[in-house]
PDB file of C-alpha atoms in Angstrom:
ATOM      1  CA  MET A   1      -0.062  -0.238  -0.149  1.00  0.00           C
ATOM      2  CA  PRO A   2       1.402   3.460  -1.000  1.00  0.00           C
ATOM      3  CA  ARG A   3       2.329   5.803   1.905  1.00  0.00           C
ATOM      4  CA  LEU A   4       1.720   9.652   1.875  1.00  0.00           C
ATOM      5  CA  THR A   5       4.510  11.921   2.334  1.00  0.00           C
ATOM      6  CA  ALA A   6       5.053  13.389   5.912  1.00  0.00           C
ATOM      7  CA  ARG A   7       4.439  16.855   4.527  1.00  0.00           C
ATOM      8  CA  PHE A   8       1.241  15.835   2.878  1.00  0.00           C
ATOM      9  CA  TRP A   9       0.073  14.211   5.939  1.00  0.00           C
ATOM     10  CA  VAL A  10       1.058  17.158   8.292  1.00  0.00           C
ATOM     11  CA  ASP A  11      -0.789  19.406   6.136  1.00  0.00           C
ATOM     12  CA  ALA A  12      -3.771  17.403   5.959  1.00  0.00           C
ATOM     13  CA  TYR A  13      -3.821  16.748   9.612  1.00  0.00           C
ATOM     14  CA  LEU A  14      -3.361  20.644  10.366  1.00  0.00           C
ATOM     15  CA  ALA A  15      -6.113  21.460   7.838  1.00  0.00           C
ATOM     16  CA  ARG A  16      -8.693  18.916   9.810  1.00  0.00           C
ATOM     17  CA  LEU A  17      -7.497  20.235  13.051  1.00  0.00           C
ATOM     18  CA  ARG A  18      -8.455  23.774  11.538  1.00  0.00           C
ATOM     19  CA  LEU A  19     -11.830  22.764  10.538  1.00  0.00           C
ATOM     20  CA  SER A  20     -12.610  21.626  14.164  1.00  0.00           C
ATOM     21  CA  ASP A  21     -11.171  25.085  15.406  1.00  0.00           C
ATOM     22  CA  ILE A  22      -8.427  23.220  17.182  1.00  0.00           C
ATOM     23  CA  PRO A  23      -5.102  25.305  17.233  1.00  0.00           C
ATOM     24  CA  ALA A  24      -2.257  23.501  16.088  1.00  0.00           C
ATOM     25  CA  PHE A  25       1.537  24.581  15.187  1.00  0.00           C
ATOM     26  CA  VAL A  26       4.510  22.828  13.459  1.00  0.00           C
ATOM     27  CA  VAL A  27       7.058  22.907  16.294  1.00  0.00           C
ATOM     28  CA  ALA A  28       9.513  21.015  14.203  1.00  0.00           C
ATOM     29  CA  HIS A  29       9.769  20.726  10.420  1.00  0.00           C
ATOM     30  CA  GLY A  30      11.195  17.111   9.600  1.00  0.00           C
ATOM     31  CA  ASP A  31      11.949  15.538   6.217  1.00  0.00           C
ATOM     32  CA  ASP A  32       9.042  16.356   3.782  1.00  0.00           C
ATOM     33  CA  THR A  33       9.347  12.846   2.270  1.00  0.00           C
ATOM     34  CA  GLY A  34      10.047  10.297   5.196  1.00  0.00           C
ATOM     35  CA  GLY A  35      10.054  12.053   8.464  1.00  0.00           C
ATOM     36  CA  ALA A  36       8.298  10.737  11.294  1.00  0.00           C
ATOM     37  CA  VAL A  37       5.745  12.556  13.191  1.00  0.00           C
ATOM     38  CA  LEU A  38       5.054  13.254  16.683  1.00  0.00           C
ATOM     39  CA  VAL A  39       1.985  14.879  18.043  1.00  0.00           C
ATOM     40  CA  LYS A  40       1.873  16.662  21.432  1.00  0.00           C
ATOM     41  CA  LEU A  41      -1.612  17.522  22.874  1.00  0.00           C
ATOM     42  CA  ALA A  42      -1.123  20.258  25.483  1.00  0.00           C
ATOM     43  CA  THR A  43      -4.248  20.704  27.472  1.00  0.00           C
ATOM     44  CA  LEU A  44      -3.288  24.217  28.700  1.00  0.00           C
ATOM     45  CA  ASP A  45      -3.217  23.347  32.227  1.00  0.00           C
ATOM     46  CA  GLY A  46       0.309  22.549  32.656  1.00  0.00           C
ATOM     47  CA  ASN A  47       0.019  18.753  31.208  1.00  0.00           C
ATOM     48  CA  ALA A  48       0.588  16.977  27.878  1.00  0.00           C
ATOM     49  CA  VAL A  49       0.436  13.774  25.922  1.00  0.00           C
ATOM     50  CA  LEU A  50       2.971  12.815  23.064  1.00  0.00           C
ATOM     51  CA  PHE A  51       1.788  10.471  20.449  1.00  0.00           C
ATOM     52  CA  HIS A  52       3.599   8.824  17.881  1.00  0.00           C
ATOM     53  CA  ARG A  53       2.517   6.611  15.149  1.00  0.00           C
ATOM     54  CA  SER A  54       2.946   2.537  15.747  1.00  0.00           C
ATOM     55  CA  PHE A  55       2.569  -0.141  13.324  1.00  0.00           C
ATOM     56  CA  ASP A  56       0.973  -3.169  14.288  1.00  0.00           C
ATOM     57  CA  LEU A  57       2.975  -6.439  13.103  1.00  0.00           C
ATOM     58  CA  MET A  58      -0.093  -8.672  13.628  1.00  0.00           C
ATOM     59  CA  THR A  59      -2.779  -6.919  12.018  1.00  0.00           C
ATOM     60  CA  GLY A  60      -0.519  -4.712   9.586  1.00  0.00           C
ATOM     61  CA  GLU A  61      -2.337  -1.477  10.798  1.00  0.00           C
ATOM     62  CA  ARG A  62      -0.962   1.689  11.787  1.00  0.00           C
ATOM     63  CA  ARG A  63      -2.467   3.558  14.773  1.00  0.00           C
ATOM     64  CA  TRP A  64      -1.155   6.146  17.110  1.00  0.00           C
ATOM     65  CA  VAL A  65      -0.106   5.459  20.677  1.00  0.00           C
ATOM     66  CA  GLU A  66       1.038   7.472  23.824  1.00  0.00           C
ATOM     67  CA  LEU A  67       4.750   7.785  23.745  1.00  0.00           C
ATOM     68  CA  SER A  68       4.667  10.169  26.970  1.00  0.00           C
ATOM     69  CA  SER A  69       2.213  11.947  29.382  1.00  0.00           C
ATOM     70  CA  GLY A  70       2.571  14.214  32.545  1.00  0.00           C
ATOM     71  CA  ALA A  71       3.763  17.483  33.038  1.00  0.00           C
ATOM     72  CA  GLU A  72       4.305  19.423  29.905  1.00  0.00           C
ATOM     73  CA  ARG A  73       7.787  20.188  30.787  1.00  0.00           C
ATOM     74  CA  GLU A  74       8.881  16.432  31.052  1.00  0.00           C
ATOM     75  CA  VAL A  75       6.789  15.759  27.843  1.00  0.00           C
ATOM     76  CA  ASP A  76       9.110  18.457  26.140  1.00  0.00           C
ATOM     77  CA  ASP A  77      11.955  16.900  27.474  1.00  0.00           C
ATOM     78  CA  THR A  78      10.746  13.389  25.703  1.00  0.00           C
ATOM     79  CA  VAL A  79      10.403  15.479  22.526  1.00  0.00           C
ATOM     80  CA  ALA A  80      13.829  17.100  22.826  1.00  0.00           C
ATOM     81  CA  ARG A  81      15.440  13.481  23.319  1.00  0.00           C
ATOM     82  CA  GLN A  82      13.375  12.035  20.185  1.00  0.00           C
ATOM     83  CA  ARG A  83      14.762  14.904  18.076  1.00  0.00           C
ATOM     84  CA  GLY A  84      18.079  14.302  19.326  1.00  0.00           C
ATOM     85  CA  PHE A  85      17.832  10.482  17.879  1.00  0.00           C
ATOM     86  CA  ASP A  86      15.921  11.526  14.770  1.00  0.00           C
ATOM     87  CA  PRO A  87      16.598  15.218  13.297  1.00  0.00           C
ATOM     88  CA  ASP A  88      14.250  14.563  10.454  1.00  0.00           C
ATOM     89  CA  LEU A  89      11.121  14.240  12.939  1.00  0.00           C
ATOM     90  CA  TRP A  90       8.209  16.372  12.606  1.00  0.00           C
ATOM     91  CA  VAL A  91       6.643  17.574  15.826  1.00  0.00           C
ATOM     92  CA  ILE A  92       3.175  19.077  15.779  1.00  0.00           C
ATOM     93  CA  GLU A  93       1.754  20.660  18.909  1.00  0.00           C
ATOM     94  CA  VAL A  94      -1.925  20.702  19.303  1.00  0.00           C
ATOM     95  CA  GLU A  95      -3.856  23.017  22.033  1.00  0.00           C
ATOM     96  CA  ASP A  96      -6.987  22.027  23.307  1.00  0.00           C
ATOM     97  CA  ARG A  97      -8.367  22.147  27.064  1.00  0.00           C
ATOM     98  CA  GLN A  98     -10.920  19.399  26.002  1.00  0.00           C
ATOM     99  CA  GLY A  99      -7.794  17.200  24.890  1.00  0.00           C
ATOM    100  CA  ARG A 100      -9.230  16.621  21.478  1.00  0.00           C
ATOM    101  CA  HIS A 101      -6.229  15.535  18.930  1.00  0.00           C
ATOM    102  CA  LEU A 102      -8.419  13.875  16.059  1.00  0.00           C
ATOM    103  CA  LEU A 103      -5.845  11.154  15.809  1.00  0.00           C
ATOM    104  CA  ASP A 104      -8.601   8.341  16.302  1.00  0.00           C
ATOM    105  CA  GLU A 105     -10.429   9.712  13.262  1.00  0.00           C
ATOM    106  CA  ILE A 106     -10.426   7.952   9.948  1.00  0.00           C
ATOM    107  CA  GLY A 107      -7.750   8.595   7.598  1.00  0.00           C
ATOM    108  CA  LEU A 108      -5.232   9.740  10.245  1.00  0.00           C
ATOM    109  CA  ALA A 109      -3.761   6.468  11.245  1.00  0.00           C
TER     110      ALA A 109
END
């Protein structure tokens, strides 16, 4: 199955968030073609959750899973470590008090 480029996916994700009036920003611009993507959800209360896309070898499906959660400063430290391992990494920050990130919607896995 062909995969979308990272840039195409990021642009589509940001557009979908805008349609739901959910603020989001590109914090780190990774490789346009094959960069991995992290999504940080900041709930604006000092806490955050960091998601990354995972591939399930048993089912062949891709899905978003939690990489880190807790105090926003600690989640930011996790992002910094991940960027140290992978300079081609995209980081998208979503800000929503209700905790909406839309990653569980059809077409975003």
